[in-house]
């Protein structure tokens, strides 16, 4: 960023359909003299913006792998000092929990505005850490006005080419008291921890 310049970076997220945010954190790394010049926001795909930091840390320089996290123990203003002036987890000035329950899918934008002249810097990277939830059908439904007499499932496991990856293919079968049945397939994917 430089004087009067707005810098934007985007990330496209395409998780499983229907996924909604449970918790979101934002990573920002940049080199800039006089951190007080910067206004930094994360903008959700629907246009909702959350203030990460605006005009903080006075004349101190640089942010190294700053993780904006509502659960951090120190506020962004309380973390200022040293060089880099900010690093590690800090609470943003706005509330990332305002994004909870929003759809994950779409284009996420980091917007940095340098609101003063006389110096500048370099935007290095940004990233998102998203925990999400989704609704999974509980079981197949057989509806002929008879009560369910049994609900069973069988699992088969598939391992991927990558270490730690595994998928479980679950076949659900439901029977009613008249002997009618229905089945559905469910795939549960396990990814290695990052």
mmCIF file of C-alpha atoms in Angstrom:
data_model
loop_
_atom_site.group_PDB
_atom_site.id
_atom_site.type_symbol
_atom_site.label_atom_id
_atom_site.label_comp_id
_atom_site.label_asym_id
_atom_site.label_seq_id
_atom_site.Cartn_x
_atom_site.Cartn_y
_atom_site.Cartn_z
ATOM 1 C CA UNK A 1 0.000 0.000 0.000
ATOM 2 C CA UNK A 2 0.997 3.619 -0.568
ATOM 3 C CA UNK A 3 -0.534 7.026 0.159
ATOM 4 C CA UNK A 4 -4.210 7.119 -0.791
ATOM 5 C CA UNK A 5 -4.029 3.662 -2.361
ATOM 6 C CA UNK A 6 -6.644 0.983 -1.762
ATOM 7 C CA UNK A 7 -5.223 -2.536 -2.042
ATOM 8 C CA UNK A 8 -7.570 -5.509 -2.371
ATOM 9 C CA UNK A 9 -6.839 -9.217 -2.354
ATOM 10 C CA UNK A 10 -9.412 -11.968 -2.798
ATOM 11 C CA UNK A 11 -9.841 -15.611 -1.891
ATOM 12 C CA UNK A 12 -12.510 -17.810 -3.466
ATOM 13 C CA UNK A 13 -13.933 -20.404 -1.048
ATOM 14 C CA UNK A 14 -15.901 -23.368 -2.388
ATOM 15 C CA UNK A 15 -16.595 -25.790 0.473
ATOM 16 C CA UNK A 16 -19.377 -28.354 0.612
ATOM 17 C CA UNK A 17 -22.715 -26.868 -0.489
ATOM 18 C CA UNK A 18 -24.711 -25.413 2.383
ATOM 19 C CA UNK A 19 -21.714 -24.860 4.690
ATOM 20 C CA UNK A 20 -22.120 -21.914 7.077
ATOM 21 C CA UNK A 21 -19.482 -20.204 9.202
ATOM 22 C CA UNK A 22 -19.011 -21.390 12.765
ATOM 23 C CA UNK A 23 -15.782 -19.415 13.332
ATOM 24 C CA UNK A 24 -13.528 -17.414 11.026
ATOM 25 C CA UNK A 25 -10.029 -15.953 11.505
ATOM 26 C CA UNK A 26 -8.051 -13.731 9.131
ATOM 27 C CA UNK A 27 -4.267 -13.800 8.570
ATOM 28 C CA UNK A 28 -2.533 -10.636 7.291
ATOM 29 C CA UNK A 29 1.177 -10.118 6.588
ATOM 30 C CA UNK A 30 2.505 -6.794 5.303
ATOM 31 C CA UNK A 31 5.501 -4.493 5.448
ATOM 32 C CA UNK A 32 4.581 -0.839 5.975
ATOM 33 C CA UNK A 33 6.131 2.038 7.844
ATOM 34 C CA UNK A 34 3.783 3.940 10.146
ATOM 35 C CA UNK A 35 1.009 1.379 10.813
ATOM 36 C CA UNK A 36 -1.292 4.186 11.876
ATOM 37 C CA UNK A 37 -1.815 4.947 8.144
ATOM 38 C CA UNK A 38 -3.678 1.687 7.501
ATOM 39 C CA UNK A 39 -7.387 0.806 7.535
ATOM 40 C CA UNK A 40 -7.898 -2.953 7.097
ATOM 41 C CA UNK A 41 -11.231 -4.728 6.555
ATOM 42 C CA UNK A 42 -12.414 -8.217 5.603
ATOM 43 C CA UNK A 43 -15.431 -8.238 3.271
ATOM 44 C CA UNK A 44 -17.713 -11.283 2.996
ATOM 45 C CA UNK A 45 -19.181 -12.440 -0.336
ATOM 46 C CA UNK A 46 -22.483 -10.686 0.500
ATOM 47 C CA UNK A 47 -20.699 -7.347 1.109
ATOM 48 C CA UNK A 48 -20.694 -7.457 4.918
ATOM 49 C CA UNK A 49 -17.449 -5.901 6.157
ATOM 50 C CA UNK A 50 -15.674 -6.292 9.481
ATOM 51 C CA UNK A 51 -13.054 -3.819 10.686
ATOM 52 C CA UNK A 52 -9.841 -5.664 11.493
ATOM 53 C CA UNK A 53 -7.709 -2.617 12.358
ATOM 54 C CA UNK A 54 -7.846 1.087 11.545
ATOM 55 C CA UNK A 55 -5.207 3.669 12.458
ATOM 56 C CA UNK A 56 -3.462 1.492 15.078
ATOM 57 C CA UNK A 57 0.081 1.348 16.475
ATOM 58 C CA UNK A 58 1.214 4.897 15.640
ATOM 59 C CA UNK A 59 4.574 5.130 13.882
ATOM 60 C CA UNK A 60 5.493 1.452 14.399
ATOM 61 C CA UNK A 61 6.247 -0.671 11.328
ATOM 62 C CA UNK A 62 5.170 -3.991 9.781
ATOM 63 C CA UNK A 63 2.711 -6.799 10.532
ATOM 64 C CA UNK A 64 4.095 -10.347 10.580
ATOM 65 C CA UNK A 65 1.562 -13.188 10.272
ATOM 66 C CA UNK A 66 -1.068 -11.313 12.276
ATOM 67 C CA UNK A 67 -4.066 -13.555 12.989
ATOM 68 C CA UNK A 68 -7.254 -11.607 13.677
ATOM 69 C CA UNK A 69 -9.261 -13.870 15.973
ATOM 70 C CA UNK A 70 -12.244 -12.985 18.194
ATOM 71 C CA UNK A 71 -10.945 -15.478 20.761
ATOM 72 C CA UNK A 72 -7.432 -13.933 20.994
ATOM 73 C CA UNK A 73 -6.403 -12.789 24.462
ATOM 74 C CA UNK A 74 -5.101 -9.352 23.421
ATOM 75 C CA UNK A 75 -6.705 -6.568 21.397
ATOM 76 C CA UNK A 76 -5.013 -5.244 18.272
ATOM 77 C CA UNK A 77 -4.403 -1.909 20.049
ATOM 78 C CA UNK A 78 -2.907 -3.678 23.078
ATOM 79 C CA UNK A 79 -0.553 -5.745 20.915
ATOM 80 C CA UNK A 80 1.345 -2.820 19.369
ATOM 81 C CA UNK A 81 5.098 -2.695 19.919
ATOM 82 C CA UNK A 82 8.468 -3.862 18.640
ATOM 83 C CA UNK A 83 9.309 -4.587 15.046
ATOM 84 C CA UNK A 84 7.167 -6.021 13.638
ATOM 85 C CA UNK A 85 4.628 -3.907 15.476
ATOM 86 C CA UNK A 86 2.028 -6.686 15.239
ATOM 87 C CA UNK A 87 2.401 -10.442 15.088
ATOM 88 C CA UNK A 88 0.463 -13.510 16.124
ATOM 89 C CA UNK A 89 -3.146 -13.636 17.294
ATOM 90 C CA UNK A 90 -4.971 -10.388 18.141
ATOM 91 C CA UNK A 91 -8.613 -9.398 18.598
ATOM 92 C CA UNK A 92 -9.810 -7.270 15.702
ATOM 93 C CA UNK A 93 -11.416 -3.889 16.310
ATOM 94 C CA UNK A 94 -14.669 -5.172 14.765
ATOM 95 C CA UNK A 95 -16.303 -8.530 15.479
ATOM 96 C CA UNK A 96 -15.632 -11.495 13.220
ATOM 97 C CA UNK A 97 -18.523 -13.274 14.940
ATOM 98 C CA UNK A 98 -20.785 -10.962 12.908
ATOM 99 C CA UNK A 99 -19.934 -13.336 10.031
ATOM 100 C CA UNK A 100 -20.986 -16.478 11.931
ATOM 101 C CA UNK A 101 -23.833 -18.439 10.292
ATOM 102 C CA UNK A 102 -23.174 -16.797 6.904
ATOM 103 C CA UNK A 103 -22.573 -19.009 3.866
ATOM 104 C CA UNK A 104 -18.872 -19.828 3.424
ATOM 105 C CA UNK A 105 -18.947 -20.031 -0.375
ATOM 106 C CA UNK A 106 -17.948 -17.070 -2.492
ATOM 107 C CA UNK A 107 -15.295 -14.410 -2.920
ATOM 108 C CA UNK A 108 -13.779 -12.982 0.270
ATOM 109 C CA UNK A 109 -11.934 -9.670 -0.004
ATOM 110 C CA UNK A 110 -9.256 -8.111 2.188
ATOM 111 C CA UNK A 111 -9.260 -4.334 1.705
ATOM 112 C CA UNK A 112 -6.341 -2.185 2.907
ATOM 113 C CA UNK A 113 -6.489 1.605 2.600
ATOM 114 C CA UNK A 114 -3.395 3.753 3.195
ATOM 115 C CA UNK A 115 -4.891 7.046 4.363
ATOM 116 C CA UNK A 116 -1.698 9.138 4.661
ATOM 117 C CA UNK A 117 1.248 10.139 2.478
ATOM 118 C CA UNK A 118 4.983 10.216 2.991
ATOM 119 C CA UNK A 119 5.596 6.475 3.219
ATOM 120 C CA UNK A 120 4.325 3.171 1.893
ATOM 121 C CA UNK A 121 4.795 -0.530 2.029
ATOM 122 C CA UNK A 122 4.193 -3.960 0.575
ATOM 123 C CA UNK A 123 1.230 -6.287 1.044
ATOM 124 C CA UNK A 124 2.595 -9.818 1.383
ATOM 125 C CA UNK A 125 -0.293 -12.220 1.966
ATOM 126 C CA UNK A 126 -3.616 -12.927 3.580
ATOM 127 C CA UNK A 127 -5.492 -16.077 4.423
ATOM 128 C CA UNK A 128 -8.667 -17.334 6.061
ATOM 129 C CA UNK A 129 -9.155 -20.067 8.625
ATOM 130 C CA UNK A 130 -12.801 -21.157 8.578
ATOM 131 C CA UNK A 131 -14.599 -23.644 10.788
ATOM 132 C CA UNK A 132 -18.009 -24.395 9.326
ATOM 133 C CA UNK A 133 -21.172 -26.343 10.002
ATOM 134 C CA UNK A 134 -23.679 -27.909 7.691
ATOM 135 C CA UNK A 135 -26.972 -29.720 7.935
ATOM 136 C CA UNK A 136 -26.810 -33.408 7.116
ATOM 137 C CA UNK A 137 -29.982 -35.381 6.454
ATOM 138 C CA UNK A 138 -30.654 -37.503 9.514
ATOM 139 C CA UNK A 139 -31.946 -40.565 7.673
ATOM 140 C CA UNK A 140 -33.990 -41.629 4.635
ATOM 141 C CA UNK A 141 -37.738 -41.281 4.982
ATOM 142 C CA UNK A 142 -40.393 -43.904 4.200
ATOM 143 C CA UNK A 143 -43.859 -42.415 4.460
ATOM 144 C CA UNK A 144 -46.894 -44.623 4.053
ATOM 145 C CA UNK A 145 -48.479 -43.730 7.422
ATOM 146 C CA UNK A 146 -46.667 -46.616 9.095
ATOM 147 C CA UNK A 147 -44.164 -46.258 11.900
ATOM 148 C CA UNK A 148 -40.485 -46.988 11.321
ATOM 149 C CA UNK A 149 -39.567 -50.441 12.570
ATOM 150 C CA UNK A 150 -35.823 -50.218 11.908
ATOM 151 C CA UNK A 151 -33.150 -47.890 10.690
ATOM 152 C CA UNK A 152 -29.741 -49.350 9.877
ATOM 153 C CA UNK A 153 -26.588 -48.352 8.068
ATOM 154 C CA UNK A 154 -23.470 -50.003 6.711
ATOM 155 C CA UNK A 155 -20.145 -48.244 6.238
ATOM 156 C CA UNK A 156 -17.357 -48.749 3.759
ATOM 157 C CA UNK A 157 -14.109 -46.810 4.110
ATOM 158 C CA UNK A 158 -11.999 -45.343 1.328
ATOM 159 C CA UNK A 159 -8.522 -43.966 1.862
ATOM 160 C CA UNK A 160 -7.092 -41.396 -0.508
ATOM 161 C CA UNK A 161 -3.690 -40.942 -2.028
ATOM 162 C CA UNK A 162 -2.880 -38.237 0.537
ATOM 163 C CA UNK A 163 -1.911 -39.260 4.077
ATOM 164 C CA UNK A 164 -4.671 -38.650 6.597
ATOM 165 C CA UNK A 165 -7.468 -38.459 3.992
ATOM 166 C CA UNK A 166 -10.366 -40.870 4.423
ATOM 167 C CA UNK A 167 -13.967 -41.076 3.276
ATOM 168 C CA UNK A 168 -16.760 -43.176 4.752
ATOM 169 C CA UNK A 169 -19.570 -44.165 2.397
ATOM 170 C CA UNK A 170 -22.633 -44.829 4.559
ATOM 171 C CA UNK A 171 -25.672 -46.638 3.146
ATOM 172 C CA UNK A 172 -28.783 -45.954 5.249
ATOM 173 C CA UNK A 173 -31.750 -48.356 5.072
ATOM 174 C CA UNK A 174 -35.101 -47.746 6.737
ATOM 175 C CA UNK A 175 -37.964 -50.249 7.052
ATOM 176 C CA UNK A 176 -41.519 -49.578 8.185
ATOM 177 C CA UNK A 177 -43.905 -52.013 9.874
ATOM 178 C CA UNK A 178 -45.361 -53.044 6.496
ATOM 179 C CA UNK A 179 -41.959 -54.087 5.161
ATOM 180 C CA UNK A 180 -41.546 -51.087 2.858
ATOM 181 C CA UNK A 181 -38.005 -49.776 2.682
ATOM 182 C CA UNK A 182 -35.919 -46.945 1.323
ATOM 183 C CA UNK A 183 -32.177 -46.262 1.139
ATOM 184 C CA UNK A 184 -29.875 -43.311 0.709
ATOM 185 C CA UNK A 185 -26.121 -42.823 0.496
ATOM 186 C CA UNK A 186 -24.104 -40.434 2.625
ATOM 187 C CA UNK A 187 -20.405 -39.640 2.165
ATOM 188 C CA UNK A 188 -18.424 -38.427 5.182
ATOM 189 C CA UNK A 189 -14.989 -37.027 4.325
ATOM 190 C CA UNK A 190 -12.170 -36.747 6.868
ATOM 191 C CA UNK A 191 -9.273 -34.457 6.001
ATOM 192 C CA UNK A 192 -5.919 -34.304 7.774
ATOM 193 C CA UNK A 193 -5.574 -31.566 10.409
ATOM 194 C CA UNK A 194 -3.737 -28.522 9.157
#
